[in-house]
Coordinates of C-alpha atoms and ligand atoms in Angstrom, one line a residue:
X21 CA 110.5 58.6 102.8
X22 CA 107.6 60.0 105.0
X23 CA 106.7 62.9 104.4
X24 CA 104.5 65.3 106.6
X25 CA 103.0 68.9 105.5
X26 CA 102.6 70.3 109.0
X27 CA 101.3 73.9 108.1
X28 CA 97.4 73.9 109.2
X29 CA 96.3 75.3 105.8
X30 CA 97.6 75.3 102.2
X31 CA 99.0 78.5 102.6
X32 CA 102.0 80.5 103.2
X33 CA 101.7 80.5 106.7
X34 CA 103.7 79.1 109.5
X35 CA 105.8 76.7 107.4
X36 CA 107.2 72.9 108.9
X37 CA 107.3 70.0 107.3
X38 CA 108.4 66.4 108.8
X39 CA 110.5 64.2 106.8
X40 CA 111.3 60.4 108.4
X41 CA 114.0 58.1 106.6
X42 CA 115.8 55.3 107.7
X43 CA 114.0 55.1 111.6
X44 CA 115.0 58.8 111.9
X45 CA 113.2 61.9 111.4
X46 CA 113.9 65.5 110.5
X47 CA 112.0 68.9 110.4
X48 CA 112.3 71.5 107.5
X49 CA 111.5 75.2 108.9
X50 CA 109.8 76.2 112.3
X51 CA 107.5 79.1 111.3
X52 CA 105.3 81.9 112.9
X53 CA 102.1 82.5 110.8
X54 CA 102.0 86.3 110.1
X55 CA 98.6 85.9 110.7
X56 CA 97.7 84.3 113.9
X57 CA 98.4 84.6 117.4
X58 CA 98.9 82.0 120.1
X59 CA 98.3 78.2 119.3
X60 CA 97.3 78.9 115.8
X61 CA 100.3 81.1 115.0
X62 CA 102.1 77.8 115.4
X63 CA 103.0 74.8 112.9
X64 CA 100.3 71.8 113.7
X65 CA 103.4 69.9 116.0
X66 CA 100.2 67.4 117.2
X67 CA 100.6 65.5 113.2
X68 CA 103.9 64.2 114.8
X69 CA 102.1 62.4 117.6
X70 CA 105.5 61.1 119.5
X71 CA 107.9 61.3 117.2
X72 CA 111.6 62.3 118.1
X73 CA 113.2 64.3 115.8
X74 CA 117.0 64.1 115.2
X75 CA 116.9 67.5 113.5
X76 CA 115.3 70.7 112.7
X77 CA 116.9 72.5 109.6
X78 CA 116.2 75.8 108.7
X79 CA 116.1 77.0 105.6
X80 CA 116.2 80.7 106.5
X81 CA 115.4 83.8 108.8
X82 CA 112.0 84.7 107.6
X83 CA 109.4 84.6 110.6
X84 CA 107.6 81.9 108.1
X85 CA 110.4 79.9 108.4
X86 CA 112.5 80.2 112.0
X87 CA 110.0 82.4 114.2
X88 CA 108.4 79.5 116.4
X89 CA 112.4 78.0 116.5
X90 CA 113.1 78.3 120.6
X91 CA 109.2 76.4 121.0
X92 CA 109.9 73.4 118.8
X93 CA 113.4 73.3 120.5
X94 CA 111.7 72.9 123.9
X95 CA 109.7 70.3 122.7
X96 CA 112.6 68.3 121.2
X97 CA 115.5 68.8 123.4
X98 CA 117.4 66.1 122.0
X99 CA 117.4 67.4 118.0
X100 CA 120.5 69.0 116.2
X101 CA 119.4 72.4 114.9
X102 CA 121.6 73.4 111.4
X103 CA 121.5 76.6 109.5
X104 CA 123.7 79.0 108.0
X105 CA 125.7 81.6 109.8
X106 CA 123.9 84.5 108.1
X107 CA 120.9 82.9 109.3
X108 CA 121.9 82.2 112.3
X109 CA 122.9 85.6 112.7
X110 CA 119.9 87.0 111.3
X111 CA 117.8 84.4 113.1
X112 CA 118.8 85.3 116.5
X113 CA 118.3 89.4 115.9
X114 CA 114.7 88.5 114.7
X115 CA 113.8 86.1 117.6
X116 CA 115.0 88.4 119.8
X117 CA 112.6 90.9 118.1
X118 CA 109.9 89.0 117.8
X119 CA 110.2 88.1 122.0
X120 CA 109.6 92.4 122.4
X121 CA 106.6 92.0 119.7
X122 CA 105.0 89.2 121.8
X123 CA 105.5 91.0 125.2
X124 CA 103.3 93.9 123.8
X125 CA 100.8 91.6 122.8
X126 CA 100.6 89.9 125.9
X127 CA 98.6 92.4 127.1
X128 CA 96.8 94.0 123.9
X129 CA 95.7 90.5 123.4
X130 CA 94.9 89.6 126.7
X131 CA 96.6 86.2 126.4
X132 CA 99.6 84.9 129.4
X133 CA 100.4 82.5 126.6
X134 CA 102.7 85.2 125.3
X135 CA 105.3 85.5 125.0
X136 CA 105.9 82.2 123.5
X137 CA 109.9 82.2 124.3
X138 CA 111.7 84.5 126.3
X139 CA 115.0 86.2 125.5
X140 CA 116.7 83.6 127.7
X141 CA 115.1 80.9 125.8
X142 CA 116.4 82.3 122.8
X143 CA 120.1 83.1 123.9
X144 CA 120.1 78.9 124.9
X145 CA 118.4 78.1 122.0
X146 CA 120.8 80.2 119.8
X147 CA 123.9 78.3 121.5
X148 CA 122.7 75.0 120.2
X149 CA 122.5 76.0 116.6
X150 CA 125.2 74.2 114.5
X151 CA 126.5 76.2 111.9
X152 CA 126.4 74.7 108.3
X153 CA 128.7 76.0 105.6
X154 CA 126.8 75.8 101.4
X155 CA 127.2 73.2 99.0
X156 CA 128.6 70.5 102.1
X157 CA 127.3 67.2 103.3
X158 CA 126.6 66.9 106.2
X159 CA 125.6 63.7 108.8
X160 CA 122.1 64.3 111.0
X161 CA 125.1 64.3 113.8
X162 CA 126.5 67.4 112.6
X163 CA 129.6 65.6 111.1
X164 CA 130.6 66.5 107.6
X165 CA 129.7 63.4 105.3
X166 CA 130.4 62.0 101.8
X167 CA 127.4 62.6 99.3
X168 CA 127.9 58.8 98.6
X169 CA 127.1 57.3 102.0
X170 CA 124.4 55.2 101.4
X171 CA 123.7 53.8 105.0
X172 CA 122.9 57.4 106.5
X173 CA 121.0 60.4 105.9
X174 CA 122.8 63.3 104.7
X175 CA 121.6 66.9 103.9
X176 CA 123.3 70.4 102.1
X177 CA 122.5 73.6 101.7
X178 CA 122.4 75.1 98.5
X179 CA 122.3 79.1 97.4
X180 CA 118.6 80.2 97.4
X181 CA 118.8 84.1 96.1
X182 CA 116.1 84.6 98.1
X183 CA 117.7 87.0 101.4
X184 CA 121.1 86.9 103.0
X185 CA 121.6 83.4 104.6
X186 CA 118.9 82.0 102.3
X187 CA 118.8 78.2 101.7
X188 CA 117.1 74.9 99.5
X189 CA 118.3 72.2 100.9
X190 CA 119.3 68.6 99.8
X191 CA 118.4 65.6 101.7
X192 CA 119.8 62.2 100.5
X193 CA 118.3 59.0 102.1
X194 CA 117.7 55.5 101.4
X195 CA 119.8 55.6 98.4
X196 CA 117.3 58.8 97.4
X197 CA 117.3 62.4 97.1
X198 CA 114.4 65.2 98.1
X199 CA 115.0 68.4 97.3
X200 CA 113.2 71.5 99.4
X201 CA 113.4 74.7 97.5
X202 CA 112.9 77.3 100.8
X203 CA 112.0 80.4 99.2
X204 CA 113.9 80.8 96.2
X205 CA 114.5 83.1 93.2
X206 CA 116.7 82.3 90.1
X207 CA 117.0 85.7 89.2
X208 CA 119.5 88.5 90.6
X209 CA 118.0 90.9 92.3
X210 CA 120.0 94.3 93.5
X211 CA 121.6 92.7 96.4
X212 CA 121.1 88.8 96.2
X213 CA 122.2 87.0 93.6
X214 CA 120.3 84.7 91.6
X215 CA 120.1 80.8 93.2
X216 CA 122.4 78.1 92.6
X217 CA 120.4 75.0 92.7
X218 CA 121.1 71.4 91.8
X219 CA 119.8 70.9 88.2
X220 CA 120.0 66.7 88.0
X221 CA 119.3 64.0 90.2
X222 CA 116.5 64.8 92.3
X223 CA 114.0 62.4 92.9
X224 CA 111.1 64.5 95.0
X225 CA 111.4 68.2 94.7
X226 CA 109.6 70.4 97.1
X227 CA 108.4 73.5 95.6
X228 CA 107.6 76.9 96.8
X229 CA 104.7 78.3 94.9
X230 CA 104.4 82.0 96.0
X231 CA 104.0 83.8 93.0
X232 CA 102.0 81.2 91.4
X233 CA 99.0 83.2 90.5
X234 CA 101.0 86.6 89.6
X235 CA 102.1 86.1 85.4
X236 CA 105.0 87.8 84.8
X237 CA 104.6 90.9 82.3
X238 CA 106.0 90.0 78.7
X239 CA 107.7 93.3 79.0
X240 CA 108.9 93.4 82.4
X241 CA 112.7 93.4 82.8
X242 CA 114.4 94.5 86.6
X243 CA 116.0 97.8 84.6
X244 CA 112.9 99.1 83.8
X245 CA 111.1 98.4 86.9
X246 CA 113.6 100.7 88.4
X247 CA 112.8 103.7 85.9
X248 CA 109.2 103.3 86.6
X249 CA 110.2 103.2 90.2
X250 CA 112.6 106.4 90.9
X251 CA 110.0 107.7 88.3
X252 CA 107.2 107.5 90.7
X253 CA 109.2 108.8 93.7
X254 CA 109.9 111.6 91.7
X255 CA 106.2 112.5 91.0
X256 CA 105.4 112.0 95.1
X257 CA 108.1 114.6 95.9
X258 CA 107.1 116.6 92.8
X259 CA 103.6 116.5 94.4
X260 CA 105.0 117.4 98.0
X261 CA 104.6 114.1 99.6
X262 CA 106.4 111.5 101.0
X263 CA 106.7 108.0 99.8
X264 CA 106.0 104.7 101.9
X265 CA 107.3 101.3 101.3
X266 CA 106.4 98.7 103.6
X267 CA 108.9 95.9 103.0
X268 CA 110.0 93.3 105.4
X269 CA 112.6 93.9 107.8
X270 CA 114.8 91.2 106.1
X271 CA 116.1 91.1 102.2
X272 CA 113.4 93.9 101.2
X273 CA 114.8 96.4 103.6
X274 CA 118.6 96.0 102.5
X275 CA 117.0 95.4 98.4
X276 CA 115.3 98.8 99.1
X277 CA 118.1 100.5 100.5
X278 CA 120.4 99.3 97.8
X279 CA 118.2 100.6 95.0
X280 CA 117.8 103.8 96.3
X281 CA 122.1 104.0 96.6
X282 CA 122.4 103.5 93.3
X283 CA 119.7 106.7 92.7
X284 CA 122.2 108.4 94.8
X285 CA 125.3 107.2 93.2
X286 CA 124.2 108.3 89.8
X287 CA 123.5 111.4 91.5
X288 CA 119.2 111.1 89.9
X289 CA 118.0 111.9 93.5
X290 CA 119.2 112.4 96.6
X291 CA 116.9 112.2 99.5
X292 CA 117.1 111.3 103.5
X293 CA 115.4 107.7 104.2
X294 CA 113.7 106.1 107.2
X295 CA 114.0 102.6 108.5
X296 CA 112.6 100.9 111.7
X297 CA 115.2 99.2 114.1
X298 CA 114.8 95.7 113.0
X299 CA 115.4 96.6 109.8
X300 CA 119.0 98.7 111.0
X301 CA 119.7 95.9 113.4
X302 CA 119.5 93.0 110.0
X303 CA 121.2 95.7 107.4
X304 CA 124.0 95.8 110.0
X305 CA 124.0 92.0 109.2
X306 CA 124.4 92.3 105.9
X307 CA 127.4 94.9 106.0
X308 CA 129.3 93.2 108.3
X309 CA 129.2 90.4 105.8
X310 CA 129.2 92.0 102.7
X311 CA 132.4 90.6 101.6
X312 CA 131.7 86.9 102.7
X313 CA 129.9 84.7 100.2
X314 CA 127.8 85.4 96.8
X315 CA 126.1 88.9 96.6
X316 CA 126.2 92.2 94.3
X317 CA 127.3 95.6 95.3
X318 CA 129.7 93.8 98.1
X319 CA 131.9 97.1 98.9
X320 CA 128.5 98.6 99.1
X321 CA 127.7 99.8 103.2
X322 CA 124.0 100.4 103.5
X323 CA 124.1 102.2 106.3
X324 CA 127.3 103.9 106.3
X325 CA 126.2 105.2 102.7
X326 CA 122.5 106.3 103.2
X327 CA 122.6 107.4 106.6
X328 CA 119.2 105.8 107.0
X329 CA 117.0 107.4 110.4
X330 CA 115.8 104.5 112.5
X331 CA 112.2 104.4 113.5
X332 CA 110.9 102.4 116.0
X333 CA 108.0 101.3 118.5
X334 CA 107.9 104.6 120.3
X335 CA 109.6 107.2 117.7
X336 CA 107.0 105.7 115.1
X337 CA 103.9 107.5 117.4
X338 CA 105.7 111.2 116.8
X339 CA 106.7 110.7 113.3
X340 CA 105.6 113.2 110.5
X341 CA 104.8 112.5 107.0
X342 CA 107.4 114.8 106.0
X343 CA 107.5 115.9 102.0
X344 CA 110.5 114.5 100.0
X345 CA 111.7 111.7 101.5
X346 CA 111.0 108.0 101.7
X347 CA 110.0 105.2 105.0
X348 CA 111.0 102.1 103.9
X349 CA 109.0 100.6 106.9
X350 CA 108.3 96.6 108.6
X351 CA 106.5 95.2 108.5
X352 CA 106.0 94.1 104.6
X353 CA 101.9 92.9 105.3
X354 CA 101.2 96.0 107.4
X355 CA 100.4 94.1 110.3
X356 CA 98.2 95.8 112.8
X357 CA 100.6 97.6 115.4
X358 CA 104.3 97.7 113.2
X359 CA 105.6 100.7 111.8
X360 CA 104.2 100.7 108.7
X361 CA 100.9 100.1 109.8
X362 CA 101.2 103.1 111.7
X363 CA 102.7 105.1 109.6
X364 CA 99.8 103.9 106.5
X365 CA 97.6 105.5 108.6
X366 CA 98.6 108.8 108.2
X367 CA 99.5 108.7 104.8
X368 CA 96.4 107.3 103.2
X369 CA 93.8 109.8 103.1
X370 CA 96.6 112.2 102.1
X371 CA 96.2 113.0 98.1
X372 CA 99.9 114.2 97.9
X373 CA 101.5 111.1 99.6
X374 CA 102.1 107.8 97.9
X375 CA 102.4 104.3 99.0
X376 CA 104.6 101.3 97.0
X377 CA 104.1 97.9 97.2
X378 CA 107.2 96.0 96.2
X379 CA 106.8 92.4 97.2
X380 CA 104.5 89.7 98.1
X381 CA 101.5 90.2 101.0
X382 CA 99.1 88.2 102.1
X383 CA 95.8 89.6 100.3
X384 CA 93.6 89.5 103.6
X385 CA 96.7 91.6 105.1
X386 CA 96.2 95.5 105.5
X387 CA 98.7 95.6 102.7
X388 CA 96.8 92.8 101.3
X389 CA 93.7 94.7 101.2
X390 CA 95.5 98.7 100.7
X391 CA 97.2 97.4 97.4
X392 CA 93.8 96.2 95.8
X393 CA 91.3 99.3 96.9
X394 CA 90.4 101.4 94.5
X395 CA 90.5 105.3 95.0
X396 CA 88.0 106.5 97.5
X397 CA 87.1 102.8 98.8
X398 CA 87.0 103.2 102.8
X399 CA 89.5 100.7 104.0
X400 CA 90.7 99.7 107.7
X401 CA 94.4 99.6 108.4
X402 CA 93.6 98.8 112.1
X403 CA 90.4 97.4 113.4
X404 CA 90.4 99.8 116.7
X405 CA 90.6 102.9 114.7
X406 CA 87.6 103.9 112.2
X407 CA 88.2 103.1 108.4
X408 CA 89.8 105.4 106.1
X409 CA 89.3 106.6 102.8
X410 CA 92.1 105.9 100.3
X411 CA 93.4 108.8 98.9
X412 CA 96.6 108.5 98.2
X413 CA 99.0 107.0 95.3
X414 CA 99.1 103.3 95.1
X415 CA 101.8 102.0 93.1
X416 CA 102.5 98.3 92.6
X417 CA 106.2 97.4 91.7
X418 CA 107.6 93.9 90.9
X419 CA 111.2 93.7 93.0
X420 CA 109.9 90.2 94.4
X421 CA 112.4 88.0 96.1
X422 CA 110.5 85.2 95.4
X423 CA 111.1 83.4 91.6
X424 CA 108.5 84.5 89.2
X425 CA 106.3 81.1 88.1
X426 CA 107.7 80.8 85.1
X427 CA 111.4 80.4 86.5
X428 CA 109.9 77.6 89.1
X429 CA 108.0 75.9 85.9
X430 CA 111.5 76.0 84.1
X431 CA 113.3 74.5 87.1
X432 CA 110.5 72.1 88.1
X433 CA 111.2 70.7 84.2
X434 CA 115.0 70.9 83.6
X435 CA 114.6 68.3 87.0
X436 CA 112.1 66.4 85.9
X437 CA 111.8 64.2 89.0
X438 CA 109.5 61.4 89.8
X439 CA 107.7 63.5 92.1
X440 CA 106.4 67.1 93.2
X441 CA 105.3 68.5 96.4
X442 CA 103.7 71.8 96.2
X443 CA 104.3 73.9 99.4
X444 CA 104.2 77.2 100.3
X445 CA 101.6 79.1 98.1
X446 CA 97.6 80.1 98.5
X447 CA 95.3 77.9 97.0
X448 CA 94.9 79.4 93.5
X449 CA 98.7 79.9 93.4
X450 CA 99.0 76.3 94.5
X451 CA 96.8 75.1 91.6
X452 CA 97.9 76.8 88.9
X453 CA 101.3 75.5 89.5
X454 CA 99.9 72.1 89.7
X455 CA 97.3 71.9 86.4
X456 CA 100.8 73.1 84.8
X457 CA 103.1 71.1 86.2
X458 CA 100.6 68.0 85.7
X459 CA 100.4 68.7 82.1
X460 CA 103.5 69.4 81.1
X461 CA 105.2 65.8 83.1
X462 CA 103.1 63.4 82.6
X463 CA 105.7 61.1 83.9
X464 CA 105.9 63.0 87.4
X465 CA 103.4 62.1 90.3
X466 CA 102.7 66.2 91.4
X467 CA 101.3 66.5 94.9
X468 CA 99.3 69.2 97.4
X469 CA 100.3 67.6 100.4
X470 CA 96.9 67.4 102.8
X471 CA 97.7 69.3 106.0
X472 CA 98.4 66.7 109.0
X473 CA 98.5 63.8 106.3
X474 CA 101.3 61.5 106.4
X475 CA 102.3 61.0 102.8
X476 CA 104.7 57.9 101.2
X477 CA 107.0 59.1 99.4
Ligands
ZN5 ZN1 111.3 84.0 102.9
ZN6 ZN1 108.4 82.1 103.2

């Protein structure tokens, strides 16, 4: 199998990755980076020189993962595109989203690139998607298959835990098998449950790495992170401030939301909550399809139950930091120009307010650079506004979607397979996972695939 890493960096950025078998090829994830704009928000496409692809298969909704979609579509018009519904569903709210984002940049960052896809383009695009149901072979036609057909290649989704939707999937070729985690977590969180993977019979696993540089706590169980959490949202209001979370609009939104249902339910704290409109639009996903494959709390209706006020691009400029309640805002990295970029501003230099981090961010991302300052360190949210001083709470809490590196160590082993590919991580993340990894299977070839490279596997 060929194998092609087609992020620019080793980083979690604008995931892709090329796999040929058999005289055909495929391509795992089409992502935005978070990061970038234009060109080099785009997966490095010019590795595949002129390859056709038979299909693109997309692991989930996450901008890393589908955002750049409706532009690899154009440029292969003849490939099969397979995902779940959810993400489908998901997928084609976010897209649409995204198409408003870019048409605001378009002029902020003076570029007629952008947007990169129009609504149009993503309504056609969205037609072409083939619907894929879990734990099902299917043919690079779209056909269900037999996982014993030798003379084609097959893939399958598998559970992920990760979000609603959320995928590692299975590709069998040339009598072999390659297994791409997607973002995973093996444990439950309050919403997803924890990922059903295949544990045998792999022979290349590629492996997220996200949290490969964060150890987990000795002492650290899910329970307990939610008395620390309701806890510190006591102490905000306690203090007469409000409480920010940025989370991303998809899985930390709805994990958020559910938490804070359960305060309610056991009637600890009762207290009104703000979302932005992505975020209602993609919790509106995941009630209508509470009741349809694996997940906790399924008669649970987030937004029937919490009543949630919706934020969004305009509504977010007259929005007060009122006392006692708490914005759950997009986007997660408090990107320059989302809500909770915004919103940060007004709430950092504010003693009585708090802001909690509650999953991954890149650390050169406002949130990045926020979570890590120490009290009184100017920091800039936004580069057109003058830095700020932090003031404020900082509170760091670990509800990460992503499997803690212990779990993928664990998995990566109970496998065992002849080879490794190490995706998806920042460089010291990325190694640590590999010195492990290369010590503890001395009988498995572990790889950090070389952006651009192709690699023989
Ligand atoms: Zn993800
Ligand atoms: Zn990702």
């Amino acid at each position: 199998m060929k194998f092609i890493n087609l992020t620019r960096r080793t980083e979690i950025g604008a995931n892709s990755y090329y796999l040929g078998a058999s005289g055909q090829g495929m391509i795992l994830d089409s992502g935005m980076h978070p990061k970038f704009a234009g060109e080099e928000a785009l997966p490095n496409w010019g590795a595949l020189g002129d390859r056709k692809l038979a299909a693109i298969i997309v692991s989930h909704s996450h901008q890393d993962h589908i955002g750049t979609l409706p532009v690899l579509m154009r440029r292969q018009t003849q490939a099969r595109v397979f995902m779940t519904e959810a993400t489908s569903d998901i997928g084609n709210a976010l897209l649409h989203n995204s198409v408003n984002v870019m048409t605001r940049q378009r002029e902020d960052l003076g570029t007629t690139l952008y947007p990169l896809f129009t609504h149009r383009e993503t309504d056609r695009a969205a037609d072409r998607w083939q619907t894929c149901a879990l734990r099902q072979p299917y043919s690079l036609a779209g056909e269900r298959a037999s996982a014993n057909e030798t003379d084609s290649i097959t893939f399958e989704f598998f559970d992920a835990g990760h979000v609603l939707g959320s995928t590692g999937i299975l590709v069998r070729a040339e009598g072999r098998t390659l297994f791409y985690t997607g973002d995973v977590n093996f444990d439950d969180q309050t919403i997803a449950q924890a990922a059903v993977f295949p544990e045998e019979k792999i022979d290349i696993l590629v492996m997220e790495c996200t949290r490969g540089d964060t150890p987990l706590p000795a002492t650290w169980s899910r329970a307990s992170e939610e008395q620390r959490f309701m806890n510190a949202i006591q102490d905000a209001f306690t203090r007469g401030g409000c409480v920010l979370i940025p989370v991303f609009a998809l899985g930390k939104t709805q994990e958020v939301l559910a938490m804070l249902y359960k305060l309610r339910r056991e009637k600890i704290l009762d207290f009104p909550i703000y979302i932005g409109g992505l975020s209602a639009k993609i919790s509106e996903i995941y009630d209508r399809r509470a009741q349809m494959g694996r997940r906790q709390l399924p008669r649970l209706q987030l937004l029937d139950e919490l009543r949630p006020f919706v934020l969004n691009a305009e509504t977010i400029h007259d929005a007060h930091t009122r006392p006692g309640r708490v914005y759950a805002l997009s986007s997660g990295m408090m990107t320059v120009k989302t809500l909770s970029n915004i919103f940060a501003q007004r709430v950092v230099d504010q003693p009585r307010h708090s802001v909690f981090f509650v999953g991954y961010a890149d650390p050169a991302s406002p949130a990045g650079i926020l979570r890590h300052a120490q009290p009184d360190q100017p920091v800039t949210l936004d580069p057109e506004q003058p830095p700020q001083h932090v003031r404020c709470h900082i509170e760091q809490f670990q509800f990460s979607a992503h499997a803690s590196r212990e779990s993928l160590i664990a998995y990566a082993e109970r496998l065992a397979p002849k080879k490794i590919v190490l995706v998806h991580g920042d460089p010291p993340a990325v190694a640590w996972v590999h010195a492990r990894l290369a010590s503890d299977l001395p009988n498995t070839e572990v790889i950090v695939p070389t952006p651009g490279v192709e690699l023989e596997l």
